PDB file of C-alpha atoms in Angstrom:
ATOM      1  CA  UNK G   1     -10.591   1.230   6.918  1.00  0.00           C
ATOM      2  CA  UNK G   2      -8.063   1.840   9.656  1.00  0.00           C
ATOM      3  CA  UNK G   3      -5.043   3.436   7.987  1.00  0.00           C
ATOM      4  CA  UNK G   4      -1.696   4.176   9.662  1.00  0.00           C
ATOM      5  CA  UNK G   5       0.674   6.615   7.928  1.00  0.00           C
ATOM      6  CA  UNK G   6       4.201   6.656   9.349  1.00  0.00           C
ATOM      7  CA  UNK G   7       5.998   9.924   8.609  1.00  0.00           C
ATOM      8  CA  UNK G   8       2.680  11.317   7.448  1.00  0.00           C
ATOM      9  CA  UNK G   9       3.136  14.960   8.414  1.00  0.00           C
ATOM     10  CA  UNK G  10       4.693  16.053   5.099  1.00  0.00           C
ATOM     11  CA  UNK G  11       3.243  17.008   1.711  1.00  0.00           C
ATOM     12  CA  UNK G  12       2.315  13.478   0.590  1.00  0.00           C
ATOM     13  CA  UNK G  13       1.092  12.352   4.008  1.00  0.00           C
ATOM     14  CA  UNK G  14      -1.176  15.379   4.391  1.00  0.00           C
ATOM     15  CA  UNK G  15      -2.748  14.754   0.994  1.00  0.00           C
ATOM     16  CA  UNK G  16      -3.247  11.044   1.659  1.00  0.00           C
ATOM     17  CA  UNK G  17      -4.794  11.797   5.055  1.00  0.00           C
ATOM     18  CA  UNK G  18      -7.244  14.277   3.511  1.00  0.00           C
ATOM     19  CA  UNK G  19      -8.118  11.920   0.651  1.00  0.00           C
ATOM     20  CA  UNK G  20      -8.813   8.872   2.835  1.00  0.00           C
ATOM     21  CA  UNK G  21     -10.517  10.803   5.650  1.00  0.00           C
ATOM     22  CA  UNK G  22     -12.951  12.347   3.157  1.00  0.00           C
ATOM     23  CA  UNK G  23     -13.842   8.799   2.086  1.00  0.00           C
ATOM     24  CA  UNK G  24     -14.819   7.958   5.668  1.00  0.00           C
ATOM     25  CA  UNK G  25     -11.694   6.070   6.744  1.00  0.00           C
ATOM     26  CA  UNK G  26      -9.894   6.390  10.097  1.00  0.00           C
ATOM     27  CA  UNK G  27      -6.378   7.744   9.521  1.00  0.00           C
ATOM     28  CA  UNK G  28      -3.673   7.843  12.198  1.00  0.00           C
ATOM     29  CA  UNK G  29      -0.296   9.544  11.766  1.00  0.00           C
ATOM     30  CA  UNK G  30       2.965   8.354  13.344  1.00  0.00           C
ATOM     31  CA  UNK G  31       5.077  11.471  13.866  1.00  0.00           C
ATOM     32  CA  UNK G  32       7.879  12.865  16.037  1.00  0.00           C
ATOM     33  CA  UNK G  33       5.752  15.898  16.829  1.00  0.00           C
ATOM     34  CA  UNK G  34       2.137  14.876  17.553  1.00  0.00           C
ATOM     35  CA  UNK G  35      -0.269  17.795  17.893  1.00  0.00           C
ATOM     36  CA  UNK G  36      -3.695  16.401  16.951  1.00  0.00           C
ATOM     37  CA  UNK G  37      -5.872  13.596  18.308  1.00  0.00           C
ATOM     38  CA  UNK G  38      -5.092  11.242  15.426  1.00  0.00           C
ATOM     39  CA  UNK G  39      -1.313  11.758  15.735  1.00  0.00           C
ATOM     40  CA  UNK G  40       0.816   9.270  17.668  1.00  0.00           C
ATOM     41  CA  UNK G  41       4.390   9.809  18.821  1.00  0.00           C
ATOM     42  CA  UNK G  42       7.173   7.661  17.425  1.00  0.00           C
ATOM     43  CA  UNK G  43      10.893   8.273  16.889  1.00  0.00           C
ATOM     44  CA  UNK G  44      11.153   6.038  13.780  1.00  0.00           C
ATOM     45  CA  UNK G  45      13.952   4.062  15.453  1.00  0.00           C
ATOM     46  CA  UNK G  46      12.696   2.218  18.544  1.00  0.00           C
ATOM     47  CA  UNK G  47       9.624   0.229  19.544  1.00  0.00           C
ATOM     48  CA  UNK G  48       7.181   2.094  21.754  1.00  0.00           C
ATOM     49  CA  UNK G  49       3.514   2.498  22.582  1.00  0.00           C
ATOM     50  CA  UNK G  50       2.903   3.406  18.940  1.00  0.00           C
ATOM     51  CA  UNK G  51       3.200  -0.240  17.918  1.00  0.00           C
ATOM     52  CA  UNK G  52      -0.260  -1.009  19.366  1.00  0.00           C
ATOM     53  CA  UNK G  53      -1.763   1.303  16.720  1.00  0.00           C
ATOM     54  CA  UNK G  54      -0.747  -1.238  14.054  1.00  0.00           C
ATOM     55  CA  UNK G  55      -3.019  -3.920  15.550  1.00  0.00           C
ATOM     56  CA  UNK G  56      -5.937  -4.707  13.211  1.00  0.00           C
ATOM     57  CA  UNK G  57      -4.914  -1.952  10.795  1.00  0.00           C
ATOM     58  CA  UNK G  58      -6.149  -2.434   7.245  1.00  0.00           C
ATOM     59  CA  UNK G  59      -3.360  -0.349   5.735  1.00  0.00           C
ATOM     60  CA  UNK G  60       0.145   0.702   6.799  1.00  0.00           C
ATOM     61  CA  UNK G  61       1.880   3.377   4.728  1.00  0.00           C
ATOM     62  CA  UNK G  62       5.490   4.341   5.463  1.00  0.00           C
ATOM     63  CA  UNK G  63       6.622   7.687   4.035  1.00  0.00           C
ATOM     64  CA  UNK G  64       9.441   8.262   6.537  1.00  0.00           C
ATOM     65  CA  UNK G  65      12.778   9.604   5.309  1.00  0.00           C
ATOM     66  CA  UNK G  66      14.927  12.705   5.387  1.00  0.00           C
ATOM     67  CA  UNK G  67      14.312  14.909   2.355  1.00  0.00           C
ATOM     68  CA  UNK G  68      16.839  14.468  -0.474  1.00  0.00           C
ATOM     69  CA  UNK G  69      16.542  18.208  -1.169  1.00  0.00           C
ATOM     70  CA  UNK G  70      19.846  18.933   0.588  1.00  0.00           C
ATOM     71  CA  UNK G  71      23.614  18.852  -0.024  1.00  0.00           C
ATOM     72  CA  UNK G  72      24.999  15.326  -0.246  1.00  0.00           C
ATOM     73  CA  UNK G  73      27.799  15.660   2.301  1.00  0.00           C
ATOM     74  CA  UNK G  74      28.582  12.708   4.560  1.00  0.00           C
ATOM     75  CA  UNK G  75      26.301  13.709   7.463  1.00  0.00           C
ATOM     76  CA  UNK G  76      23.285  14.231   5.209  1.00  0.00           C
ATOM     77  CA  UNK G  77      24.049  11.072   3.241  1.00  0.00           C
ATOM     78  CA  UNK G  78      24.052   9.063   6.451  1.00  0.00           C
ATOM     79  CA  UNK G  79      20.777  10.637   7.619  1.00  0.00           C
ATOM     80  CA  UNK G  80      19.097  10.043   4.236  1.00  0.00           C
ATOM     81  CA  UNK G  81      20.127   6.384   4.468  1.00  0.00           C
ATOM     82  CA  UNK G  82      19.445   5.693   8.143  1.00  0.00           C
ATOM     83  CA  UNK G  83      16.081   7.503   8.262  1.00  0.00           C
ATOM     84  CA  UNK G  84      14.774   5.180   5.538  1.00  0.00           C
ATOM     85  CA  UNK G  85      16.360   1.913   6.646  1.00  0.00           C
ATOM     86  CA  UNK G  86      15.749   2.347  10.395  1.00  0.00           C
ATOM     87  CA  UNK G  87      12.088   3.314  10.041  1.00  0.00           C
ATOM     88  CA  UNK G  88      11.384   0.398   7.702  1.00  0.00           C
ATOM     89  CA  UNK G  89      13.228  -2.032  10.006  1.00  0.00           C
ATOM     90  CA  UNK G  90      11.470  -0.917  13.189  1.00  0.00           C
ATOM     91  CA  UNK G  91       8.052  -1.075  11.491  1.00  0.00           C
ATOM     92  CA  UNK G  92       8.852  -4.669  10.507  1.00  0.00           C
ATOM     93  CA  UNK G  93       9.633  -5.489  14.155  1.00  0.00           C
ATOM     94  CA  UNK G  94       6.349  -3.900  15.253  1.00  0.00           C
ATOM     95  CA  UNK G  95       4.420  -5.745  12.551  1.00  0.00           C
ATOM     96  CA  UNK G  96       6.009  -9.055  13.585  1.00  0.00           C
ATOM     97  CA  UNK G  97       4.682  -8.523  17.140  1.00  0.00           C
ATOM     98  CA  UNK G  98       1.115  -7.787  15.997  1.00  0.00           C
ATOM     99  CA  UNK G  99      -1.423 -10.492  16.756  1.00  0.00           C
ATOM    100  CA  UNK G 100      -3.558  -9.149  13.888  1.00  0.00           C
ATOM    101  CA  UNK G 101      -1.195  -7.714  11.294  1.00  0.00           C
ATOM    102  CA  UNK G 102      -1.957  -4.953   8.757  1.00  0.00           C
ATOM    103  CA  UNK G 103      -3.411  -6.413   5.538  1.00  0.00           C
ATOM    104  CA  UNK G 104      -1.255  -4.297   3.226  1.00  0.00           C
ATOM    105  CA  UNK G 105       1.964  -2.366   3.786  1.00  0.00           C
ATOM    106  CA  UNK G 106       2.951   0.309   1.277  1.00  0.00           C
ATOM    107  CA  UNK G 107       6.501   1.590   1.674  1.00  0.00           C
ATOM    108  CA  UNK G 108       7.856   4.684  -0.045  1.00  0.00           C
ATOM    109  CA  UNK G 109      10.596   4.236  -2.627  1.00  0.00           C
ATOM    110  CA  UNK G 110      11.526   6.426  -5.590  1.00  0.00           C
ATOM    111  CA  UNK G 111      11.551   6.447  -9.386  1.00  0.00           C
ATOM    112  CA  UNK G 112      15.149   7.666  -8.919  1.00  0.00           C
ATOM    113  CA  UNK G 113      16.083   3.981  -8.602  1.00  0.00           C
ATOM    114  CA  UNK G 114      16.297   3.820 -12.417  1.00  0.00           C
ATOM    115  CA  UNK G 115      19.357   4.997 -14.359  1.00  0.00           C
ATOM    116  CA  UNK G 116      19.581   8.365 -16.128  1.00  0.00           C
ATOM    117  CA  UNK G 117      17.705   7.599 -19.333  1.00  0.00           C
ATOM    118  CA  UNK G 118      16.573   9.909 -22.131  1.00  0.00           C
ATOM    119  CA  UNK G 119      15.421   7.170 -24.552  1.00  0.00           C
ATOM    120  CA  UNK G 120      14.737   3.982 -22.564  1.00  0.00           C
ATOM    121  CA  UNK G 121      11.307   3.992 -20.897  1.00  0.00           C
ATOM    122  CA  UNK G 122      11.612   2.217 -17.537  1.00  0.00           C
ATOM    123  CA  UNK G 123       8.752  -0.073 -16.565  1.00  0.00           C
ATOM    124  CA  UNK G 124       8.731  -2.285 -13.469  1.00  0.00           C
ATOM    125  CA  UNK G 125       9.549  -5.229 -15.762  1.00  0.00           C
ATOM    126  CA  UNK G 126      12.318  -3.774 -17.951  1.00  0.00           C
ATOM    127  CA  UNK G 127      13.558  -0.866 -15.815  1.00  0.00           C
ATOM    128  CA  UNK G 128      17.338  -0.528 -15.531  1.00  0.00           C
ATOM    129  CA  UNK G 129      18.378  -0.036 -11.900  1.00  0.00           C
ATOM    130  CA  UNK G 130      21.704   1.773 -11.555  1.00  0.00           C
ATOM    131  CA  UNK G 131      24.586   2.237  -9.134  1.00  0.00           C
ATOM    132  CA  UNK G 132      25.216   5.608  -7.498  1.00  0.00           C
ATOM    133  CA  UNK G 133      24.382   7.195  -4.132  1.00  0.00           C
ATOM    134  CA  UNK G 134      20.685   7.881  -4.842  1.00  0.00           C
ATOM    135  CA  UNK G 135      20.017   4.616  -6.645  1.00  0.00           C
ATOM    136  CA  UNK G 136      21.805   2.597  -3.961  1.00  0.00           C
ATOM    137  CA  UNK G 137      19.711   4.299  -1.264  1.00  0.00           C
ATOM    138  CA  UNK G 138      16.561   3.132  -3.079  1.00  0.00           C
ATOM    139  CA  UNK G 139      17.937  -0.392  -3.511  1.00  0.00           C
ATOM    140  CA  UNK G 140      18.867  -0.656   0.185  1.00  0.00           C
ATOM    141  CA  UNK G 141      15.461   0.721   1.160  1.00  0.00           C
ATOM    142  CA  UNK G 142      13.584  -1.836  -0.938  1.00  0.00           C
ATOM    143  CA  UNK G 143      15.881  -4.675   0.191  1.00  0.00           C
ATOM    144  CA  UNK G 144      15.148  -3.816   3.840  1.00  0.00           C
ATOM    145  CA  UNK G 145      11.418  -3.683   3.095  1.00  0.00           C
ATOM    146  CA  UNK G 146      11.220  -6.990   1.213  1.00  0.00           C
ATOM    147  CA  UNK G 147      13.733  -8.853   3.430  1.00  0.00           C
ATOM    148  CA  UNK G 148      10.975 -10.336   5.598  1.00  0.00           C
ATOM    149  CA  UNK G 149       8.072 -12.107   3.938  1.00  0.00           C
ATOM    150  CA  UNK G 150       4.883 -12.130   6.001  1.00  0.00           C
ATOM    151  CA  UNK G 151       2.366 -14.455   4.346  1.00  0.00           C
ATOM    152  CA  UNK G 152      -0.634 -12.408   5.513  1.00  0.00           C
ATOM    153  CA  UNK G 153       0.756  -8.992   4.498  1.00  0.00           C
ATOM    154  CA  UNK G 154       0.787  -7.740   0.906  1.00  0.00           C
ATOM    155  CA  UNK G 155       3.842  -5.520   0.470  1.00  0.00           C
ATOM    156  CA  UNK G 156       4.173  -2.788  -2.167  1.00  0.00           C
ATOM    157  CA  UNK G 157       7.140  -0.449  -2.738  1.00  0.00           C
ATOM    158  CA  UNK G 158       5.958   2.846  -4.249  1.00  0.00           C
ATOM    159  CA  UNK G 159       8.502   3.993  -6.861  1.00  0.00           C
ATOM    160  CA  UNK G 160       7.144   7.516  -6.902  1.00  0.00           C
ATOM    161  CA  UNK G 161       8.139  10.218  -9.383  1.00  0.00           C
ATOM    162  CA  UNK G 162       7.929  13.999  -8.821  1.00  0.00           C
ATOM    163  CA  UNK G 163       4.513  14.702  -7.267  1.00  0.00           C
ATOM    164  CA  UNK G 164       2.893  17.951  -8.416  1.00  0.00           C
ATOM    165  CA  UNK G 165       0.625  19.830  -6.005  1.00  0.00           C
ATOM    166  CA  UNK G 166       0.034  23.357  -4.742  1.00  0.00           C
ATOM    167  CA  UNK G 167       0.791  22.730  -1.067  1.00  0.00           C
ATOM    168  CA  UNK G 168       4.340  21.372  -1.318  1.00  0.00           C
ATOM    169  CA  UNK G 169       6.870  19.509  -3.416  1.00  0.00           C
ATOM    170  CA  UNK G 170       8.389  20.853  -6.637  1.00  0.00           C
ATOM    171  CA  UNK G 171       5.475  22.678  -8.262  1.00  0.00           C
ATOM    172  CA  UNK G 172       5.368  25.881  -6.144  1.00  0.00           C
ATOM    173  CA  UNK G 173       9.141  26.301  -6.739  1.00  0.00           C
ATOM    174  CA  UNK G 174       8.829  25.744 -10.496  1.00  0.00           C
ATOM    175  CA  UNK G 175       5.975  28.258 -10.631  1.00  0.00           C
ATOM    176  CA  UNK G 176       7.993  30.833  -8.680  1.00  0.00           C
ATOM    177  CA  UNK G 177      11.138  30.646 -10.842  1.00  0.00           C
ATOM    178  CA  UNK G 178       8.976  30.826 -13.985  1.00  0.00           C
ATOM    179  CA  UNK G 179       7.254  33.986 -12.756  1.00  0.00           C
ATOM    180  CA  UNK G 180      10.693  35.473 -12.031  1.00  0.00           C
ATOM    181  CA  UNK G 181      11.708  34.948 -15.672  1.00  0.00           C
ATOM    182  CA  UNK G 182      14.048  32.069 -14.828  1.00  0.00           C
ATOM    183  CA  UNK G 183      11.857  29.368 -16.320  1.00  0.00           C
ATOM    184  CA  UNK G 184      14.067  28.279 -19.193  1.00  0.00           C
ATOM    185  CA  UNK G 185      15.561  24.834 -19.607  1.00  0.00           C
ATOM    186  CA  UNK G 186      17.892  23.523 -16.912  1.00  0.00           C
ATOM    187  CA  UNK G 187      21.153  22.112 -18.249  1.00  0.00           C
ATOM    188  CA  UNK G 188      20.731  20.589 -21.702  1.00  0.00           C
ATOM    189  CA  UNK G 189      16.955  20.366 -21.275  1.00  0.00           C
ATOM    190  CA  UNK G 190      16.817  16.871 -22.819  1.00  0.00           C
ATOM    191  CA  UNK G 191      16.517  15.123 -19.454  1.00  0.00           C
ATOM    192  CA  UNK G 192      13.124  13.477 -19.070  1.00  0.00           C
ATOM    193  CA  UNK G 193      10.843  14.418 -16.203  1.00  0.00           C
ATOM    194  CA  UNK G 194       8.511  11.801 -14.752  1.00  0.00           C
ATOM    195  CA  UNK G 195       5.752  13.366 -12.705  1.00  0.00           C
ATOM    196  CA  UNK G 196       2.283  12.704 -11.234  1.00  0.00           C
ATOM    197  CA  UNK G 197      -0.511  15.023 -10.057  1.00  0.00           C
ATOM    198  CA  UNK G 198      -0.996  14.701  -6.287  1.00  0.00           C
ATOM    199  CA  UNK G 199      -4.669  13.700  -6.763  1.00  0.00           C
ATOM    200  CA  UNK G 200      -3.599  10.825  -9.011  1.00  0.00           C
ATOM    201  CA  UNK G 201      -0.921   9.875  -6.467  1.00  0.00           C
ATOM    202  CA  UNK G 202      -3.630   9.468  -3.809  1.00  0.00           C
ATOM    203  CA  UNK G 203      -5.922   7.606  -6.211  1.00  0.00           C
ATOM    204  CA  UNK G 204      -3.056   5.306  -7.251  1.00  0.00           C
ATOM    205  CA  UNK G 205      -2.402   4.416  -3.603  1.00  0.00           C
ATOM    206  CA  UNK G 206      -6.128   3.707  -3.187  1.00  0.00           C
ATOM    207  CA  UNK G 207      -6.109   1.566  -6.353  1.00  0.00           C
ATOM    208  CA  UNK G 208      -3.209  -0.514  -4.995  1.00  0.00           C
ATOM    209  CA  UNK G 209      -4.987  -1.021  -1.664  1.00  0.00           C
ATOM    210  CA  UNK G 210      -8.158  -2.222  -3.420  1.00  0.00           C
ATOM    211  CA  UNK G 211      -6.410  -4.389  -6.037  1.00  0.00           C
ATOM    212  CA  UNK G 212      -4.994  -7.601  -4.599  1.00  0.00           C
ATOM    213  CA  UNK G 213      -3.112  -8.340  -7.833  1.00  0.00           C
ATOM    214  CA  UNK G 214      -0.747  -5.453  -7.135  1.00  0.00           C
ATOM    215  CA  UNK G 215       2.324  -6.260  -5.050  1.00  0.00           C
ATOM    216  CA  UNK G 216       6.104  -5.867  -5.213  1.00  0.00           C
ATOM    217  CA  UNK G 217       7.376  -2.687  -6.873  1.00  0.00           C
ATOM    218  CA  UNK G 218       4.934  -0.272  -8.544  1.00  0.00           C
ATOM    219  CA  UNK G 219       5.825   2.863 -10.538  1.00  0.00           C
ATOM    220  CA  UNK G 220       3.706   5.775  -9.276  1.00  0.00           C
ATOM    221  CA  UNK G 221       3.983   8.172 -12.190  1.00  0.00           C
ATOM    222  CA  UNK G 222       1.843   9.578 -14.995  1.00  0.00           C
ATOM    223  CA  UNK G 223       2.120   7.754 -18.359  1.00  0.00           C
ATOM    224  CA  UNK G 224       3.564  10.716 -20.261  1.00  0.00           C
ATOM    225  CA  UNK G 225       7.028  11.867 -19.115  1.00  0.00           C
ATOM    226  CA  UNK G 226       8.334  14.906 -20.983  1.00  0.00           C
ATOM    227  CA  UNK G 227      11.653  16.661 -21.459  1.00  0.00           C
ATOM    228  CA  UNK G 228      12.747  19.398 -19.073  1.00  0.00           C
ATOM    229  CA  UNK G 229      12.778  21.885 -21.969  1.00  0.00           C
ATOM    230  CA  UNK G 230       9.212  20.978 -22.942  1.00  0.00           C
ATOM    231  CA  UNK G 231       8.028  21.072 -19.322  1.00  0.00           C
ATOM    232  CA  UNK G 232       9.398  24.566 -18.733  1.00  0.00           C
ATOM    233  CA  UNK G 233       7.974  25.828 -22.044  1.00  0.00           C
ATOM    234  CA  UNK G 234       4.510  24.520 -21.180  1.00  0.00           C
ATOM    235  CA  UNK G 235       4.715  26.097 -17.733  1.00  0.00           C
ATOM    236  CA  UNK G 236       5.727  29.484 -19.205  1.00  0.00           C
ATOM    237  CA  UNK G 237       2.852  29.317 -21.694  1.00  0.00           C
ATOM    238  CA  UNK G 238       0.253  28.484 -19.057  1.00  0.00           C
ATOM    239  CA  UNK G 239       1.499  31.197 -16.658  1.00  0.00           C
ATOM    240  CA  UNK G 240       1.780  33.608 -19.635  1.00  0.00           C
ATOM    241  CA  UNK G 241       5.411  34.502 -19.084  1.00  0.00           C
ATOM    242  CA  UNK G 242       6.890  35.151 -22.540  1.00  0.00           C
ATOM    243  CA  UNK G 243      10.517  34.314 -21.738  1.00  0.00           C
ATOM    244  CA  UNK G 244      12.609  32.187 -19.421  1.00  0.00           C
ATOM    245  CA  UNK G 245      16.366  32.353 -18.960  1.00  0.00           C
ATOM    246  CA  UNK G 246      18.151  29.050 -19.505  1.00  0.00           C
ATOM    247  CA  UNK G 247      20.373  27.774 -16.687  1.00  0.00           C
ATOM    248  CA  UNK G 248      23.558  26.010 -17.872  1.00  0.00           C
ATOM    249  CA  UNK G 249      25.032  23.293 -15.658  1.00  0.00           C
ATOM    250  CA  UNK G 250      27.792  25.517 -14.234  1.00  0.00           C
ATOM    251  CA  UNK G 251      25.210  28.055 -13.050  1.00  0.00           C
ATOM    252  CA  UNK G 252      23.120  25.319 -11.465  1.00  0.00           C
ATOM    253  CA  UNK G 253      26.197  23.979  -9.652  1.00  0.00           C
ATOM    254  CA  UNK G 254      26.816  27.393  -8.081  1.00  0.00           C
ATOM    255  CA  UNK G 255      23.136  28.009  -7.323  1.00  0.00           C
ATOM    256  CA  UNK G 256      22.745  24.582  -5.705  1.00  0.00           C
ATOM    257  CA  UNK G 257      25.399  25.485  -3.127  1.00  0.00           C
ATOM    258  CA  UNK G 258      23.507  28.625  -2.093  1.00  0.00           C
ATOM    259  CA  UNK G 259      20.134  26.842  -2.200  1.00  0.00           C
ATOM    260  CA  UNK G 260      21.509  23.945  -0.145  1.00  0.00           C
ATOM    261  CA  UNK G 261      20.499  21.315  -2.688  1.00  0.00           C
ATOM    262  CA  UNK G 262      21.970  19.103  -5.438  1.00  0.00           C
ATOM    263  CA  UNK G 263      21.819  19.555  -9.225  1.00  0.00           C
ATOM    264  CA  UNK G 264      20.880  15.861  -9.611  1.00  0.00           C
ATOM    265  CA  UNK G 265      17.321  16.737  -8.623  1.00  0.00           C
ATOM    266  CA  UNK G 266      17.033  18.847 -11.806  1.00  0.00           C
ATOM    267  CA  UNK G 267      19.457  17.183 -14.198  1.00  0.00           C
ATOM    268  CA  UNK G 268      18.816  13.460 -13.801  1.00  0.00           C
ATOM    269  CA  UNK G 269      16.663  12.044 -16.589  1.00  0.00           C
ATOM    270  CA  UNK G 270      13.815  10.079 -15.022  1.00  0.00           C
ATOM    271  CA  UNK G 271      12.010   8.277 -17.830  1.00  0.00           C
ATOM    272  CA  UNK G 272       9.479   6.041 -16.091  1.00  0.00           C
ATOM    273  CA  UNK G 273       6.198   4.379 -17.125  1.00  0.00           C
ATOM    274  CA  UNK G 274       3.403   3.043 -14.825  1.00  0.00           C
ATOM    275  CA  UNK G 275       2.903  -0.302 -16.574  1.00  0.00           C
ATOM    276  CA  UNK G 276       1.489  -2.200 -13.558  1.00  0.00           C
ATOM    277  CA  UNK G 277      -1.079   0.492 -12.725  1.00  0.00           C
ATOM    278  CA  UNK G 278      -2.288   0.714 -16.320  1.00  0.00           C
ATOM    279  CA  UNK G 279      -2.445  -3.089 -16.780  1.00  0.00           C
ATOM    280  CA  UNK G 280      -4.605  -3.229 -13.642  1.00  0.00           C
ATOM    281  CA  UNK G 281      -7.102  -0.728 -15.011  1.00  0.00           C
ATOM    282  CA  UNK G 282      -6.012   2.486 -13.298  1.00  0.00           C
ATOM    283  CA  UNK G 283      -7.299   5.584 -15.134  1.00  0.00           C
ATOM    284  CA  UNK G 284      -5.372   8.818 -14.626  1.00  0.00           C
ATOM    285  CA  UNK G 285      -7.354  12.024 -14.082  1.00  0.00           C
ATOM    286  CA  UNK G 286      -4.309  13.950 -15.341  1.00  0.00           C
ATOM    287  CA  UNK G 287      -2.358  11.866 -17.839  1.00  0.00           C
ATOM    288  CA  UNK G 288      -0.618  14.828 -19.532  1.00  0.00           C
ATOM    289  CA  UNK G 289       1.453  17.627 -18.021  1.00  0.00           C
ATOM    290  CA  UNK G 290      -0.847  20.231 -19.644  1.00  0.00           C
ATOM    291  CA  UNK G 291      -3.911  18.780 -17.862  1.00  0.00           C
ATOM    292  CA  UNK G 292      -2.079  18.631 -14.542  1.00  0.00           C
ATOM    293  CA  UNK G 293      -0.767  22.198 -14.496  1.00  0.00           C
ATOM    294  CA  UNK G 294      -4.013  23.636 -15.853  1.00  0.00           C
ATOM    295  CA  UNK G 295      -5.784  22.111 -12.860  1.00  0.00           C
ATOM    296  CA  UNK G 296      -3.123  23.253 -10.376  1.00  0.00           C
ATOM    297  CA  UNK G 297      -3.049  26.822 -11.690  1.00  0.00           C
ATOM    298  CA  UNK G 298      -6.840  27.062 -11.503  1.00  0.00           C
ATOM    299  CA  UNK G 299      -7.207  25.586  -8.008  1.00  0.00           C
TER     300      UNK G 299
END
């Protein structure tokens, strides 16, 4: 297959590129800073030479967007919003001008679209979508993506949870604070954590590409979310650190200022279930948190 990954130079893009290249596919990356033969310059805002790369593509994946791991002041809020909306909009323009359009377009979204929920398990069908800055970003993003219907293109919004891997994302940070003895619960510890091993993330994307029944919104998350308290305890046990200091909310608020981030990333309860993937026969290699971290700590 010919696969185009827009914004593919980050943690998820690198893993997808490796996964699909090893399977014999041709993967091209749209990036602001091209350095390799398969990387093509784009600014994620305007049409350019890059649009010809979309011709006859089998798969288009858009992962573009400013990281939400930052302070939510007005400038960052605007950049988080515009980086997602502009890139999706300009890709739609490029796709519209293709004589042979990509067969499937997968656009990043986030499991953060669902409300804080400790009890209610959010599926694609019954998930409760809320109303705050982060949730509204996701709604706007998906609205922009689904605004234009192209008959010949299957569109899928990836509502991805926390992706666990050794080369980026949350896991190296969680491992570090645990080793430092700071791996207790964060806040009340009852908030649910939805997660997926990076290998299963790549396999889930592959499953969606191969399965023509899958379209619309799809939850990309393992089937067993767990509480923050349980997650940190399991991590301490596997790393063999006997204790972990708890971090009350007030401490996290202060720390988040110095770490240039927001407490929402730790305190929001994301309780999400991958109903569509499971109904379509997807089998997780790492369906429990124990299996996932055992693999990551050994590799």
